[in-house]
Amino acid sequence: MLFLLNKTQPDTIGLIKLLGGDVDKEVLLTQDAAFYATSSMQDQFHQAGIAHIYVAQDALETRAIERAPECQVVDYDRIVELVMEEHDQVVCI
């Protein structure tokens, strides 16, 4: 299951845990949610059972965010693959 995040909000991790249950979870960070790509958030994502964290390249560059090494930077082509081809379920939060 891919969680598409476009903003920061309280209890994002809790929502992902609740909606994702026991299935494999991945997160795609776009727009203001790119602020979650920092090192301080990575432990929380991993404790929630999130296997992969992707962050949109343009969101990082626009906001001048220094990403954690665990976050994979993706371009629009890769975003399309993640959303349209690789995941049966995409949840926007």
PDB file of C-alpha atoms in Angstrom:
ATOM      1  CA  MET A   1       0.000   0.000   0.000  1.00  0.00           C
ATOM      2  CA  LEU A   2       1.365   3.402  -0.983  1.00  0.00           C
ATOM      3  CA  PHE A   3       0.570   6.424   1.157  1.00  0.00           C
ATOM      4  CA  LEU A   4       0.774   9.676  -0.774  1.00  0.00           C
ATOM      5  CA  LEU A   5       1.412  12.584   1.576  1.00  0.00           C
ATOM      6  CA  ASN A   6       1.283  16.189   0.377  1.00  0.00           C
ATOM      7  CA  LYS A   7       1.252  18.095   3.664  1.00  0.00           C
ATOM      8  CA  THR A   8       2.328  17.814   7.265  1.00  0.00           C
ATOM      9  CA  GLN A   9      -0.402  17.273   9.817  1.00  0.00           C
ATOM     10  CA  PRO A  10      -0.776  15.998  13.370  1.00  0.00           C
ATOM     11  CA  ASP A  11      -0.773  12.214  13.782  1.00  0.00           C
ATOM     12  CA  THR A  12       0.222  11.336  10.226  1.00  0.00           C
ATOM     13  CA  ILE A  13       2.033   8.259  11.539  1.00  0.00           C
ATOM     14  CA  GLY A  14      -1.058   7.195  13.493  1.00  0.00           C
ATOM     15  CA  LEU A  15      -3.221   7.470  10.370  1.00  0.00           C
ATOM     16  CA  ILE A  16      -0.778   5.369   8.383  1.00  0.00           C
ATOM     17  CA  LYS A  17      -0.768   2.687  11.096  1.00  0.00           C
ATOM     18  CA  LEU A  18      -4.567   2.703  11.309  1.00  0.00           C
ATOM     19  CA  LEU A  19      -5.245   2.625   7.579  1.00  0.00           C
ATOM     20  CA  GLY A  20      -2.325   0.383   6.624  1.00  0.00           C
ATOM     21  CA  GLY A  21      -2.796  -2.298   9.227  1.00  0.00           C
ATOM     22  CA  ASP A  22      -0.446  -5.233   8.710  1.00  0.00           C
ATOM     23  CA  VAL A  23       0.107  -4.788   4.966  1.00  0.00           C
ATOM     24  CA  ASP A  24       3.404  -3.650   3.465  1.00  0.00           C
ATOM     25  CA  LYS A  25       3.492   0.127   3.542  1.00  0.00           C
ATOM     26  CA  GLU A  26       5.440   2.669   1.521  1.00  0.00           C
ATOM     27  CA  VAL A  27       5.269   6.460   1.649  1.00  0.00           C
ATOM     28  CA  LEU A  28       5.610   9.017  -1.134  1.00  0.00           C
ATOM     29  CA  LEU A  29       6.293  12.528   0.142  1.00  0.00           C
ATOM     30  CA  THR A  30       5.289  15.428  -2.112  1.00  0.00           C
ATOM     31  CA  GLN A  31       4.814  19.171  -1.649  1.00  0.00           C
ATOM     32  CA  ASP A  32       5.044  20.225   2.036  1.00  0.00           C
ATOM     33  CA  ALA A  33       5.175  16.598   3.199  1.00  0.00           C
ATOM     34  CA  ALA A  34       8.789  16.654   1.985  1.00  0.00           C
ATOM     35  CA  PHE A  35       9.585  18.109   5.407  1.00  0.00           C
ATOM     36  CA  TYR A  36       9.073  14.533   6.678  1.00  0.00           C
ATOM     37  CA  ALA A  37      12.159  13.473   4.693  1.00  0.00           C
ATOM     38  CA  THR A  38      14.455  14.703   7.459  1.00  0.00           C
ATOM     39  CA  SER A  39      16.432  12.382   9.709  1.00  0.00           C
ATOM     40  CA  SER A  40      14.273  13.191  12.741  1.00  0.00           C
ATOM     41  CA  MET A  41      11.214  11.493  11.180  1.00  0.00           C
ATOM     42  CA  GLN A  42      12.814   8.279   9.961  1.00  0.00           C
ATOM     43  CA  ASP A  43      12.553   6.307  13.210  1.00  0.00           C
ATOM     44  CA  GLN A  44       8.844   7.099  13.439  1.00  0.00           C
ATOM     45  CA  PHE A  45       8.244   5.895   9.895  1.00  0.00           C
ATOM     46  CA  HIS A  46      10.173   2.676  10.481  1.00  0.00           C
ATOM     47  CA  GLN A  47       8.341   1.991  13.769  1.00  0.00           C
ATOM     48  CA  ALA A  48       5.081   2.314  11.836  1.00  0.00           C
ATOM     49  CA  GLY A  49       6.213  -0.513   9.556  1.00  0.00           C
ATOM     50  CA  ILE A  50       6.948   1.638   6.526  1.00  0.00           C
ATOM     51  CA  ALA A  51       9.347  -0.237   4.291  1.00  0.00           C
ATOM     52  CA  HIS A  52      10.257   2.479   1.782  1.00  0.00           C
ATOM     53  CA  ILE A  53      10.139   6.263   1.834  1.00  0.00           C
ATOM     54  CA  TYR A  54      10.175   8.188  -1.435  1.00  0.00           C
ATOM     55  CA  VAL A  55      10.373  11.966  -1.735  1.00  0.00           C
ATOM     56  CA  ALA A  56       9.659  14.078  -4.809  1.00  0.00           C
ATOM     57  CA  GLN A  57      12.790  15.726  -6.137  1.00  0.00           C
ATOM     58  CA  ASP A  58      11.080  19.040  -6.912  1.00  0.00           C
ATOM     59  CA  ALA A  59       9.634  19.249  -3.391  1.00  0.00           C
ATOM     60  CA  LEU A  60      13.098  18.853  -1.867  1.00  0.00           C
ATOM     61  CA  GLU A  61      14.685  21.392  -4.178  1.00  0.00           C
ATOM     62  CA  THR A  62      11.923  23.987  -3.804  1.00  0.00           C
ATOM     63  CA  ARG A  63      12.070  23.808  -0.013  1.00  0.00           C
ATOM     64  CA  ALA A  64      15.866  23.361   0.265  1.00  0.00           C
ATOM     65  CA  ILE A  65      15.424  20.352   2.553  1.00  0.00           C
ATOM     66  CA  GLU A  66      18.349  18.158   3.501  1.00  0.00           C
ATOM     67  CA  ARG A  67      16.897  14.664   3.251  1.00  0.00           C
ATOM     68  CA  ALA A  68      17.747  11.639   5.324  1.00  0.00           C
ATOM     69  CA  PRO A  69      19.754   8.986   3.452  1.00  0.00           C
ATOM     70  CA  GLU A  70      16.885   6.498   3.931  1.00  0.00           C
ATOM     71  CA  CYS A  71      14.621   8.569   1.666  1.00  0.00           C
ATOM     72  CA  GLN A  72      14.846   7.790  -2.022  1.00  0.00           C
ATOM     73  CA  VAL A  73      14.544  10.847  -4.270  1.00  0.00           C
ATOM     74  CA  VAL A  74      12.162  10.310  -7.206  1.00  0.00           C
ATOM     75  CA  ASP A  75      11.274  12.290 -10.310  1.00  0.00           C
ATOM     76  CA  TYR A  76       7.851  12.546 -11.960  1.00  0.00           C
ATOM     77  CA  ASP A  77       8.372   9.465 -14.124  1.00  0.00           C
ATOM     78  CA  ARG A  78       9.127   7.356 -11.054  1.00  0.00           C
ATOM     79  CA  ILE A  79       6.147   8.852  -9.202  1.00  0.00           C
ATOM     80  CA  VAL A  80       3.877   7.743 -12.050  1.00  0.00           C
ATOM     81  CA  GLU A  81       5.327   4.221 -11.864  1.00  0.00           C
ATOM     82  CA  LEU A  82       4.786   4.054  -8.107  1.00  0.00           C
ATOM     83  CA  VAL A  83       1.206   5.307  -8.248  1.00  0.00           C
ATOM     84  CA  MET A  84      -0.049   3.753 -11.481  1.00  0.00           C
ATOM     85  CA  GLU A  85       1.923   0.533 -11.881  1.00  0.00           C
ATOM     86  CA  GLU A  86       3.510  -0.743  -8.683  1.00  0.00           C
ATOM     87  CA  HIS A  87       0.740  -0.369  -6.111  1.00  0.00           C
ATOM     88  CA  ASP A  88      -2.808  -1.673  -6.151  1.00  0.00           C
ATOM     89  CA  GLN A  89      -3.810   0.666  -3.333  1.00  0.00           C
ATOM     90  CA  VAL A  90      -2.837   4.324  -3.023  1.00  0.00           C
ATOM     91  CA  VAL A  91      -4.096   6.303  -0.041  1.00  0.00           C
ATOM     92  CA  CYS A  92      -3.820  10.094  -0.037  1.00  0.00           C
ATOM     93  CA  ILE A  93      -3.464  11.688   3.368  1.00  0.00           C
TER      94      ILE A  93
END
